[in-house]
mmCIF file of C-alpha atoms and ligand atoms in Angstrom:
data_model
loop_
_atom_site.group_PDB
_atom_site.id
_atom_site.type_symbol
_atom_site.label_atom_id
_atom_site.label_comp_id
_atom_site.label_asym_id
_atom_site.label_seq_id
_atom_site.Cartn_x
_atom_site.Cartn_y
_atom_site.Cartn_z
ATOM 1 C CA MET R 19 -15.252 -15.419 5.559
ATOM 2 C CA PRO R 20 -16.216 -14.077 2.398
ATOM 3 C CA ASN R 21 -13.898 -11.088 1.198
ATOM 4 C CA PHE R 22 -14.509 -7.580 -0.205
ATOM 5 C CA GLU R 23 -15.450 -8.994 -3.747
ATOM 6 C CA GLN R 24 -17.541 -11.762 -2.548
ATOM 7 C CA ILE R 25 -19.592 -9.452 -0.344
ATOM 8 C CA PHE R 26 -20.039 -6.235 -2.957
ATOM 9 C CA GLY R 27 -19.509 -8.075 -6.165
ATOM 10 C CA VAL R 28 -16.724 -5.624 -7.221
ATOM 11 C CA PRO R 29 -13.092 -5.608 -6.040
ATOM 12 C CA GLN R 30 -11.649 -3.239 -3.315
ATOM 13 C CA GLN R 31 -10.006 -0.079 -4.368
ATOM 14 C CA THR R 32 -8.242 0.943 -1.508
ATOM 15 C CA GLN R 33 -7.508 0.020 2.083
ATOM 16 C CA ALA R 34 -6.909 2.075 5.634
ATOM 17 C CA SER R 35 -6.268 1.281 9.197
ATOM 18 C CA ALA R 36 -6.389 2.666 12.359
ATOM 19 C CA PRO R 37 -5.353 1.414 15.964
ATOM 20 C CA GLY R 38 -7.284 1.335 19.232
ATOM 21 C CA ARG R 39 -5.685 2.908 22.357
ATOM 22 C CA VAL R 40 -5.120 2.284 25.876
ATOM 23 C CA ASN R 41 -5.224 5.691 28.369
ATOM 24 C CA LEU R 42 -2.088 5.383 30.899
ATOM 25 C CA LEU R 43 -3.458 8.520 32.637
ATOM 26 C CA GLY R 44 -5.926 11.334 32.380
ATOM 27 C CA GLU R 45 -9.253 9.963 32.716
ATOM 28 C CA HIS R 46 -12.466 12.037 31.896
ATOM 29 C CA THR R 47 -10.094 15.091 31.624
ATOM 30 C CA ASP R 48 -10.621 15.674 27.982
ATOM 31 C CA TYR R 49 -13.922 17.111 27.813
ATOM 32 C CA ASN R 50 -12.975 19.366 30.594
ATOM 33 C CA ASP R 51 -9.935 20.953 28.334
ATOM 34 C CA GLY R 52 -7.661 18.953 30.508
ATOM 35 C CA PHE R 53 -4.577 16.831 29.874
ATOM 36 C CA VAL R 54 -4.213 12.883 28.708
ATOM 37 C CA LEU R 55 -1.482 10.241 28.075
ATOM 38 C CA PRO R 56 -2.470 7.515 25.885
ATOM 39 C CA THR R 57 -0.570 5.016 23.718
ATOM 40 C CA ALA R 58 -2.116 3.145 20.834
ATOM 41 C CA ILE R 59 -2.327 -0.741 21.199
ATOM 42 C CA PRO R 60 -1.528 -3.050 18.673
ATOM 43 C CA GLN R 61 -5.004 -4.264 17.781
ATOM 44 C CA ARG R 62 -6.140 -2.271 14.808
ATOM 45 C CA THR R 63 -9.537 -1.990 12.588
ATOM 46 C CA ILE R 64 -9.048 -2.244 8.774
ATOM 47 C CA VAL R 65 -11.271 -0.904 6.258
ATOM 48 C CA GLY R 66 -11.640 -1.500 2.577
ATOM 49 C CA LEU R 67 -13.281 0.668 0.440
ATOM 50 C CA GLY R 68 -14.515 1.041 -3.262
ATOM 51 C CA TYR R 69 -17.716 2.910 -4.951
ATOM 52 C CA SER R 70 -20.667 1.196 -4.968
ATOM 53 C CA SER R 71 -22.664 0.595 -8.335
ATOM 54 C CA ASP R 72 -25.834 1.710 -7.198
ATOM 55 C CA SER R 73 -27.184 4.824 -5.193
ATOM 56 C CA GLN R 74 -26.767 3.533 -2.058
ATOM 57 C CA HIS R 75 -24.095 3.124 0.484
ATOM 58 C CA HIS R 76 -23.192 -0.550 1.578
ATOM 59 C CA PHE R 77 -21.120 -1.457 4.937
ATOM 60 C CA TYR R 78 -20.365 -4.729 5.956
ATOM 61 C CA SER R 79 -18.981 -5.891 9.238
ATOM 62 C CA GLN R 80 -16.836 -9.156 9.167
ATOM 63 C CA GLU R 81 -16.753 -9.704 13.075
ATOM 64 C CA LEU R 82 -20.925 -9.179 12.865
ATOM 65 C CA ASP R 83 -21.529 -10.717 9.635
ATOM 66 C CA GLN R 84 -23.584 -8.115 8.773
ATOM 67 C CA LYS R 85 -24.437 -6.095 5.822
ATOM 68 C CA VAL R 86 -26.032 -2.640 6.027
ATOM 69 C CA SER R 87 -27.336 -0.606 2.779
ATOM 70 C CA ILE R 88 -28.335 2.688 3.316
ATOM 71 C CA SER R 89 -30.219 5.084 1.168
ATOM 72 C CA GLU R 90 -31.591 8.712 1.409
ATOM 73 C CA LYS R 91 -34.875 7.584 2.905
ATOM 74 C CA ASN R 92 -33.564 5.097 5.596
ATOM 75 C CA GLY R 93 -30.627 7.020 7.000
ATOM 76 C CA ASN R 94 -29.350 7.011 10.523
ATOM 77 C CA PRO R 95 -28.454 3.306 10.854
ATOM 78 C CA GLU R 96 -27.608 2.068 14.249
ATOM 79 C CA GLY R 97 -24.633 -0.328 15.495
ATOM 80 C CA PHE R 98 -21.350 -0.243 13.750
ATOM 81 C CA ALA R 99 -22.965 1.275 10.400
ATOM 82 C CA SER R 100 -23.545 4.633 12.611
ATOM 83 C CA TYR R 101 -20.266 5.526 13.000
ATOM 84 C CA ILE R 102 -19.121 4.931 9.265
ATOM 85 C CA PHE R 103 -22.354 6.995 8.317
ATOM 86 C CA GLY R 104 -21.343 9.734 10.766
ATOM 87 C CA CYS R 105 -18.078 10.343 9.286
ATOM 88 C CA ILE R 106 -19.619 10.462 5.814
ATOM 89 C CA GLN R 107 -22.372 12.828 7.169
ATOM 90 C CA VAL R 108 -19.998 15.072 8.944
ATOM 91 C CA LEU R 109 -17.663 15.379 5.829
ATOM 92 C CA GLU R 110 -20.473 16.176 3.954
ATOM 93 C CA ARG R 111 -21.857 18.924 6.275
ATOM 94 C CA ASP R 112 -18.554 20.334 5.987
ATOM 95 C CA GLY R 113 -18.749 20.487 2.066
ATOM 96 C CA TYR R 114 -17.362 17.541 0.898
ATOM 97 C CA GLN R 115 -19.091 15.272 -1.728
ATOM 98 C CA ILE R 116 -19.248 11.535 -0.737
ATOM 99 C CA PRO R 117 -20.208 9.064 -3.352
ATOM 100 C CA PRO R 118 -22.232 6.227 -2.812
ATOM 101 C CA LEU R 119 -19.254 3.685 -1.400
ATOM 102 C CA ASN R 120 -18.972 0.068 -0.315
ATOM 103 C CA LEU R 121 -17.040 -0.331 2.851
ATOM 104 C CA TYR R 122 -15.565 -3.415 4.384
ATOM 105 C CA VAL R 123 -14.799 -3.369 8.016
ATOM 106 C CA THR R 124 -12.694 -5.952 9.876
ATOM 107 C CA SER R 125 -11.351 -5.433 13.362
ATOM 108 C CA SER R 126 -9.040 -6.761 16.121
ATOM 109 C CA VAL R 127 -9.635 -3.916 18.537
ATOM 110 C CA PRO R 128 -12.122 -5.422 21.209
ATOM 111 C CA MET R 129 -15.450 -3.751 21.335
ATOM 112 C CA GLY R 130 -16.867 -2.206 24.767
ATOM 113 C CA SER R 131 -13.487 -2.746 26.497
ATOM 114 C CA GLY R 132 -12.708 1.181 27.051
ATOM 115 C CA LEU R 133 -10.122 0.605 23.996
ATOM 116 C CA SER R 134 -11.740 2.931 21.615
ATOM 117 C CA SER R 135 -12.954 0.341 19.095
ATOM 118 C CA SER R 136 -15.562 3.093 17.785
ATOM 119 C CA ALA R 137 -12.279 5.835 17.313
ATOM 120 C CA ALA R 138 -10.471 3.282 15.392
ATOM 121 C CA LEU R 139 -13.661 2.642 13.168
ATOM 122 C CA GLU R 140 -14.053 6.522 12.524
ATOM 123 C CA VAL R 141 -10.474 6.818 12.033
ATOM 124 C CA ALA R 142 -9.619 4.047 9.624
ATOM 125 C CA THR R 143 -13.052 5.407 7.754
ATOM 126 C CA LEU R 144 -11.726 8.838 7.303
ATOM 127 C CA ARG R 145 -8.342 7.878 6.364
ATOM 128 C CA GLY R 146 -9.933 5.395 3.878
ATOM 129 C CA LEU R 147 -12.351 8.263 2.305
ATOM 130 C CA ARG R 148 -9.115 10.482 2.114
ATOM 131 C CA GLN R 149 -7.271 8.356 0.208
ATOM 132 C CA LEU R 150 -10.153 6.922 -2.215
ATOM 133 C CA LEU R 151 -11.300 10.733 -2.527
ATOM 134 C CA ASN R 152 -7.883 12.506 -2.374
ATOM 135 C CA LEU R 153 -9.332 14.483 0.518
ATOM 136 C CA ASN R 154 -7.345 17.487 1.642
ATOM 137 C CA ILE R 155 -7.683 16.800 5.435
ATOM 138 C CA ASP R 156 -4.922 16.456 8.177
ATOM 139 C CA ASP R 157 -4.436 13.634 10.850
ATOM 140 C CA ILE R 158 -5.842 16.301 13.273
ATOM 141 C CA GLN R 159 -8.820 16.981 11.312
ATOM 142 C CA ILE R 160 -9.331 13.496 10.828
ATOM 143 C CA ALA R 161 -9.643 13.260 14.713
ATOM 144 C CA GLN R 162 -11.921 16.133 14.745
ATOM 145 C CA PHE R 163 -14.274 14.783 12.339
ATOM 146 C CA GLY R 164 -14.571 11.415 14.013
ATOM 147 C CA GLN R 165 -15.116 13.191 17.228
ATOM 148 C CA GLN R 166 -17.899 14.862 15.625
ATOM 149 C CA ALA R 167 -19.584 11.699 14.297
ATOM 150 C CA GLU R 168 -19.431 10.290 17.776
ATOM 151 C CA ILE R 169 -21.362 13.241 19.155
ATOM 152 C CA GLN R 170 -23.894 13.898 16.355
ATOM 153 C CA TYR R 171 -24.426 10.383 15.370
ATOM 154 C CA ALA R 172 -23.743 7.931 17.882
ATOM 155 C CA GLY R 173 -24.956 9.980 20.884
ATOM 156 C CA VAL R 174 -22.004 10.212 23.205
ATOM 157 C CA GLN R 175 -21.088 13.735 24.163
ATOM 158 C CA CYS R 176 -17.321 12.445 24.114
ATOM 159 C CA GLY R 177 -13.891 14.465 24.147
ATOM 160 C CA ILE R 178 -11.206 14.254 21.594
ATOM 161 C CA MET R 179 -8.526 12.075 23.227
ATOM 162 C CA ASP R 180 -9.814 8.353 21.468
ATOM 163 C CA GLN R 181 -9.745 10.214 18.364
ATOM 164 C CA MET R 182 -6.427 12.005 18.529
ATOM 165 C CA ALA R 183 -4.939 8.875 19.837
ATOM 166 C CA SER R 184 -6.056 6.530 17.244
ATOM 167 C CA SER R 185 -4.893 9.142 14.519
ATOM 168 C CA LEU R 186 -1.697 10.158 16.040
ATOM 169 C CA ALA R 187 -0.395 7.771 18.486
ATOM 170 C CA ASP R 188 1.648 4.735 17.938
ATOM 171 C CA THR R 189 2.424 1.488 20.184
ATOM 172 C CA ASN R 190 5.856 2.935 21.084
ATOM 173 C CA SER R 191 5.337 6.055 22.428
ATOM 174 C CA MET R 192 2.954 7.998 24.790
ATOM 175 C CA LEU R 193 0.957 10.992 22.942
ATOM 176 C CA PHE R 194 0.717 13.687 25.713
ATOM 177 C CA LEU R 195 -2.255 16.067 24.529
ATOM 178 C CA ASP R 196 -3.627 19.149 25.803
ATOM 179 C CA THR R 197 -7.098 18.676 24.739
ATOM 180 C CA ARG R 198 -7.531 22.346 24.818
ATOM 181 C CA THR R 199 -5.021 23.725 22.712
ATOM 182 C CA LEU R 200 -4.327 20.505 20.623
ATOM 183 C CA GLU R 201 -0.536 20.994 21.461
ATOM 184 C CA ARG R 202 1.011 17.574 21.903
ATOM 185 C CA ARG R 203 4.430 15.991 22.513
ATOM 186 C CA VAL R 204 5.531 12.269 21.947
ATOM 187 C CA LEU R 205 7.155 10.871 25.040
ATOM 188 C CA PRO R 206 9.026 7.547 25.164
ATOM 189 C CA PHE R 207 7.633 5.068 27.300
ATOM 190 C CA PRO R 208 9.503 4.992 30.737
ATOM 191 C CA ALA R 209 12.539 2.878 30.434
ATOM 192 C CA GLY R 210 12.507 -0.595 32.313
ATOM 193 C CA ALA R 211 8.649 -0.982 32.047
ATOM 194 C CA GLU R 212 6.141 -2.030 29.904
ATOM 195 C CA ILE R 213 2.308 -1.997 30.046
ATOM 196 C CA LEU R 214 -0.389 -4.583 30.106
ATOM 197 C CA VAL R 215 -4.051 -4.630 29.534
ATOM 198 C CA ILE R 216 -6.665 -6.792 30.863
ATOM 199 C CA ASP R 217 -10.340 -6.419 29.851
ATOM 200 C CA SER R 218 -12.572 -7.377 33.312
ATOM 201 C CA GLY R 219 -15.163 -9.309 30.946
ATOM 202 C CA VAL R 220 -17.781 -6.578 32.378
ATOM 203 C CA PRO R 221 -18.942 -5.056 29.156
ATOM 204 C CA ARG R 222 -19.885 -1.383 28.898
ATOM 205 C CA THR R 223 -22.282 0.615 26.866
ATOM 206 C CA LEU R 224 -21.073 4.078 26.752
ATOM 207 C CA ALA R 225 -23.981 5.858 25.436
ATOM 208 C CA GLY R 226 -26.337 3.965 27.985
ATOM 209 C CA SER R 227 -23.981 4.742 30.820
ATOM 210 C CA GLY R 228 -23.312 7.967 33.200
ATOM 211 C CA TYR R 229 -20.878 9.422 30.780
ATOM 212 C CA ASN R 230 -23.061 12.309 29.423
ATOM 213 C CA GLN R 231 -24.392 12.878 33.129
ATOM 214 C CA ARG R 232 -20.784 13.266 34.328
ATOM 215 C CA ARG R 233 -19.857 15.553 31.551
ATOM 216 C CA ALA R 234 -22.765 17.210 32.668
ATOM 217 C CA GLU R 235 -21.794 17.590 36.321
ATOM 218 C CA CYS R 236 -18.187 19.021 35.371
ATOM 219 C CA GLU R 237 -19.989 21.510 33.225
ATOM 220 C CA ALA R 238 -22.070 22.363 35.960
ATOM 221 C CA ALA R 239 -19.102 22.640 38.536
ATOM 222 C CA ALA R 240 -17.038 24.943 35.935
ATOM 223 C CA ARG R 241 -19.950 27.353 35.882
ATOM 224 C CA LEU R 242 -20.237 27.547 39.831
ATOM 225 C CA LEU R 243 -16.214 27.867 39.969
ATOM 226 C CA GLN R 244 -16.680 30.707 37.136
ATOM 227 C CA VAL R 245 -14.116 29.233 34.991
ATOM 228 C CA LYS R 246 -14.231 28.058 31.431
ATOM 229 C CA ALA R 247 -13.464 24.761 32.133
ATOM 230 C CA LEU R 248 -12.280 22.603 35.024
ATOM 231 C CA ARG R 249 -8.742 22.734 33.648
ATOM 232 C CA ASP R 250 -8.626 26.216 34.631
ATOM 233 C CA ILE R 251 -8.073 25.264 38.236
ATOM 234 C CA ALA R 252 -5.011 23.471 39.674
ATOM 235 C CA ASP R 253 -5.610 23.493 43.355
ATOM 236 C CA PRO R 254 -7.984 20.919 44.489
ATOM 237 C CA HIS R 255 -9.032 22.812 47.818
ATOM 238 C CA ALA R 256 -10.984 25.321 45.200
ATOM 239 C CA VAL R 257 -13.798 22.579 45.033
ATOM 240 C CA GLU R 258 -14.686 22.933 48.652
ATOM 241 C CA ILE R 259 -17.365 25.597 47.875
ATOM 242 C CA LEU R 260 -19.219 23.122 45.704
ATOM 243 C CA PRO R 261 -22.037 21.096 46.708
ATOM 244 C CA GLU R 262 -21.788 17.132 46.297
ATOM 245 C CA PRO R 263 -21.692 15.377 43.959
ATOM 246 C CA LEU R 264 -20.274 18.122 42.058
ATOM 247 C CA ARG R 265 -17.360 18.716 44.755
ATOM 248 C CA ARG R 266 -15.988 14.789 43.916
ATOM 249 C CA ARG R 267 -16.426 15.119 40.513
ATOM 250 C CA ALA R 268 -14.290 18.098 40.195
ATOM 251 C CA ARG R 269 -11.778 16.936 42.481
ATOM 252 C CA HIS R 270 -11.217 13.878 40.631
ATOM 253 C CA VAL R 271 -10.587 16.080 37.191
ATOM 254 C CA ILE R 272 -8.467 18.525 38.941
ATOM 255 C CA THR R 273 -5.952 15.935 40.643
ATOM 256 C CA GLU R 274 -6.314 13.554 37.705
ATOM 257 C CA ASN R 275 -4.749 16.986 35.663
ATOM 258 C CA ASN R 276 -2.309 17.204 38.061
ATOM 259 C CA ARG R 277 -1.219 13.559 37.956
ATOM 260 C CA VAL R 278 -0.880 13.689 34.230
ATOM 261 C CA LEU R 279 1.515 16.791 34.498
ATOM 262 C CA GLU R 280 3.688 15.025 36.889
ATOM 263 C CA ALA R 281 3.785 11.845 34.834
ATOM 264 C CA VAL R 282 5.068 13.793 32.183
ATOM 265 C CA LYS R 283 7.684 15.677 33.945
ATOM 266 C CA ILE R 284 9.047 12.071 35.242
ATOM 267 C CA VAL R 285 8.727 10.831 31.670
ATOM 268 C CA GLU R 286 10.689 13.837 30.249
ATOM 269 C CA THR R 287 13.206 13.527 32.903
ATOM 270 C CA PHE R 288 14.013 9.650 31.846
ATOM 271 C CA HIS R 289 14.305 11.071 28.207
ATOM 272 C CA GLN R 290 16.973 13.680 29.366
ATOM 273 C CA THR R 291 18.889 10.934 31.148
ATOM 274 C CA SER R 292 17.910 7.789 29.329
ATOM 275 C CA LEU R 293 18.523 6.027 33.029
ATOM 276 C CA HIS R 294 16.524 3.464 34.346
ATOM 277 C CA ASP R 295 15.080 5.185 37.511
ATOM 278 C CA GLU R 296 13.307 2.856 39.917
ATOM 279 C CA THR R 297 12.243 5.517 42.106
ATOM 280 C CA SER R 298 10.548 7.514 39.282
ATOM 281 C CA LEU R 299 8.753 4.303 37.867
ATOM 282 C CA HIS R 300 7.195 3.763 41.412
ATOM 283 C CA ARG R 301 6.116 7.178 41.383
ATOM 284 C CA PHE R 302 4.359 6.828 37.979
ATOM 285 C CA GLY R 303 2.792 3.659 39.284
ATOM 286 C CA GLU R 304 1.672 5.513 42.430
ATOM 287 C CA LEU R 305 -0.139 8.136 40.245
ATOM 288 C CA MET R 306 -1.934 5.298 38.439
ATOM 289 C CA ASN R 307 -2.957 3.986 41.737
ATOM 290 C CA ALA R 308 -4.276 7.257 42.598
ATOM 291 C CA SER R 309 -6.174 7.771 39.502
ATOM 292 C CA HIS R 310 -8.062 4.588 40.052
ATOM 293 C CA ALA R 311 -8.719 5.368 43.704
ATOM 294 C CA SER R 312 -9.990 9.022 42.364
ATOM 295 C CA LEU R 313 -12.499 7.172 39.939
ATOM 296 C CA ARG R 314 -13.864 4.869 42.110
ATOM 297 C CA ASP R 315 -14.515 7.156 45.026
ATOM 298 C CA ASP R 316 -14.786 10.550 43.572
ATOM 299 C CA TYR R 317 -15.807 10.169 40.006
ATOM 300 C CA GLU R 318 -17.745 7.008 40.871
ATOM 301 C CA VAL R 319 -17.567 5.288 37.382
ATOM 302 C CA SER R 320 -15.772 1.699 38.528
ATOM 303 C CA VAL R 321 -17.669 -1.335 39.082
ATOM 304 C CA PRO R 322 -16.727 -4.453 41.672
ATOM 305 C CA ALA R 323 -15.276 -6.444 38.746
ATOM 306 C CA LEU R 324 -12.161 -3.481 37.984
ATOM 307 C CA ASP R 325 -11.681 -3.289 41.569
ATOM 308 C CA THR R 326 -10.678 -6.720 42.004
ATOM 309 C CA LEU R 327 -8.696 -6.972 39.043
ATOM 310 C CA VAL R 328 -6.940 -3.509 39.995
ATOM 311 C CA ALA R 329 -6.236 -4.519 43.588
ATOM 312 C CA MET R 330 -4.678 -7.784 42.507
ATOM 313 C CA LEU R 331 -2.487 -6.189 39.903
ATOM 314 C CA GLN R 332 -1.624 -3.636 42.483
ATOM 315 C CA GLU R 333 -0.277 -6.270 45.026
ATOM 316 C CA THR R 334 1.561 -7.954 42.826
ATOM 317 C CA PRO R 335 5.362 -7.929 42.847
ATOM 318 C CA GLY R 336 6.826 -6.356 39.364
ATOM 319 C CA VAL R 337 3.511 -3.984 39.001
ATOM 320 C CA PHE R 338 4.363 -0.363 39.481
ATOM 321 C CA GLY R 339 0.728 0.480 38.906
ATOM 322 C CA ALA R 340 -2.678 -0.300 37.907
ATOM 323 C CA ARG R 341 -5.768 1.643 37.232
ATOM 324 C CA LEU R 342 -9.316 1.100 35.452
ATOM 325 C CA THR R 343 -8.717 2.374 31.951
ATOM 326 C CA GLY R 344 -11.481 3.965 29.489
ATOM 327 C CA ALA R 345 -14.418 5.593 30.435
ATOM 328 C CA GLY R 346 -15.307 3.128 32.959
ATOM 329 C CA PHE R 347 -18.386 1.180 34.039
ATOM 330 C CA GLY R 348 -16.541 -1.886 32.980
ATOM 331 C CA GLY R 349 -14.485 -2.751 30.391
ATOM 332 C CA ALA R 350 -10.432 -2.977 30.937
ATOM 333 C CA CYS R 351 -7.529 -2.271 33.194
ATOM 334 C CA VAL R 352 -3.998 -1.030 32.443
ATOM 335 C CA ALA R 353 -0.784 -1.759 34.439
ATOM 336 C CA LEU R 354 2.713 -0.357 34.175
ATOM 337 C CA VAL R 355 4.739 -3.467 35.093
ATOM 338 C CA GLU R 356 8.573 -4.309 35.060
ATOM 339 C CA GLU R 357 10.039 -4.994 31.470
ATOM 340 C CA GLY R 358 9.923 -8.637 30.236
ATOM 341 C CA LYS R 359 7.577 -9.371 33.221
ATOM 342 C CA ALA R 360 4.029 -9.003 31.696
ATOM 343 C CA ASP R 361 3.429 -12.235 30.328
ATOM 344 C CA GLY R 362 3.811 -13.976 33.516
ATOM 345 C CA ILE R 363 2.021 -11.424 35.577
ATOM 346 C CA ALA R 364 -0.734 -11.326 33.199
ATOM 347 C CA SER R 365 -1.545 -15.210 33.568
ATOM 348 C CA ASN R 366 -1.132 -15.394 37.332
ATOM 349 C CA ILE R 367 -3.512 -12.760 37.507
ATOM 350 C CA LEU R 368 -5.883 -14.298 35.015
ATOM 351 C CA THR R 369 -6.055 -17.478 37.224
ATOM 352 C CA ARG R 370 -6.656 -15.525 40.344
ATOM 353 C CA TYR R 371 -9.329 -13.356 39.002
ATOM 354 C CA GLU R 372 -10.891 -16.428 37.765
ATOM 355 C CA ASN R 373 -10.857 -17.964 40.981
ATOM 356 C CA ALA R 374 -12.631 -14.970 42.628
ATOM 357 C CA GLY R 375 -15.769 -15.852 40.108
ATOM 358 C CA TYR R 376 -15.149 -13.473 37.213
ATOM 359 C CA LYS R 377 -13.730 -14.265 33.205
ATOM 360 C CA GLY R 378 -10.960 -11.588 32.152
ATOM 361 C CA ASN R 379 -8.883 -11.187 29.179
ATOM 362 C CA ILE R 380 -5.451 -10.454 28.500
ATOM 363 C CA LEU R 381 -5.279 -7.846 25.540
ATOM 364 C CA VAL R 382 -1.844 -6.399 25.667
ATOM 365 C CA PRO R 383 0.769 -8.004 25.340
ATOM 366 C CA GLU R 384 -1.295 -8.986 22.313
ATOM 367 C CA ILE R 385 -1.204 -12.982 21.862
ATOM 368 C CA PRO R 386 -0.086 -13.746 18.281
HETATM 369 C C1 GLA C 105 -14.245 7.694 26.503
HETATM 370 C C2 GLA C 105 -14.237 9.106 25.731
HETATM 371 C C3 GLA C 105 -13.184 10.081 25.752
HETATM 372 C C4 GLA C 105 -12.656 10.155 27.210
HETATM 373 C C5 GLA C 105 -13.000 8.882 28.250
HETATM 374 C C6 GLA C 105 -12.539 8.934 29.470
HETATM 375 O O1 GLA C 105 -13.141 7.118 26.182
HETATM 376 O O2 GLA C 105 -14.421 8.941 24.264
HETATM 377 O O3 GLA C 105 -13.362 11.159 25.250
HETATM 378 O O4 GLA C 105 -13.691 11.074 27.972
HETATM 379 O O5 GLA C 105 -14.209 7.801 27.650
HETATM 380 O O6 GLA C 105 -11.350 9.405 29.458
#
C-alpha cells in the first residue's frame, strides 16, 4: 500500500487515531435525551495529516484506495470524504481557519457493521486537526463537532453517543452517558465477564434506513405526551394513550432507558464489592436479551439474520445475554459471556450460523 508521502509527494506532519464503539445497552435512546452504555472496541481509524501544497484539500482512503480532491467549486463530496470535509466545514463555521490539507486515512473499524466507523473517522480527523493547528477544543467539543458533521454533511440525524464513545471511551471500561446533560461515569466491566461482537454479514446503510423515520416518530410521541423528550418519562404505561406505531416506539425508548439505569446499578454494586456475582451477571444479560426483544418487536429495527444470530447466542451455555447493537437494520450483535470463553463460543456460533445459510464474522475479541 502506498504511504502518505507516496500519495501526496510531501511528508506527513502529524497523526491521530480514534476507536470504533460497541453499545452494550441503550439503543436509540440518545436522540431522545436518554442513557447509553457503550465501550470502545480495539479497532481504530488512523489519520495522517499535513499541509497541501496547492489550494485544494486532498483526502486518501487506504482501504478504498481512493483519492478525492476538493476545491471551493466542487464542495460536498460523497463517501468517506464527506465525513472529513464535514468536520472541516463545521470547524470553519465555528470561526476556525482551516488551510488546504492532505489527509490519509486507514482503518480497521469495519464499515457498515454498526460499530461507528464514521464516528471514528470524524473523531480521528478532529483530533488530527487539533494537533496540527493547535486548536483549543476539548474532547467533548470534538464529539459535538463530529456529530454536527454527520448530521449536516452525511445526512444522518444521529444522536451524540457514537462520537462521545469514540472520543471518551476506552476498551477497558464502559461509558455511562446521560445524553441530555453529557454527564458521564466510567464504569468497570462486570467482573467475570467479557464481550463478544459478531457481524451478521448483513450490511446496513444508516442514512438509507428507517433511522431518520424512527427519530421523527419519537419526536411525534414526545409531543403527544407533552414532554420535551421521551427521556422525561419513566413509566412505560404512559404510552397507552398513543396511536400505533408511536406507542411501540415510545415503549422501546422508555423501557430501554430503564434497562440502562438498572444495568448501571448492577455494575456499580460490582465496583463497590469487587465480588464476582453470578446472579448480577445473569441479570445484566437478561437486560440485554430484553433490549433485543424490544428492538425487534417494538422498535422494529432487527432483521432475520440478526434474530437468528442473537437466538443462537442466547441459548449457548456461557452467554449471559445478547442483542443487536447499533442502529440495527443489519450490522453486528454484542454478547456478554463468561470470562475466557469468548473465543470458543464465537467459533462455535459462527459454524452454526454458517450452517443456517449465513456468513458472519468475529470482530471482538479481535483476531490479531
Ligand atoms: C447510530 C447513531 C447513534 C445512535 C444509534 C442507535 O449509531 O449514530 O447516535 O442513535 O444509532 O442507538
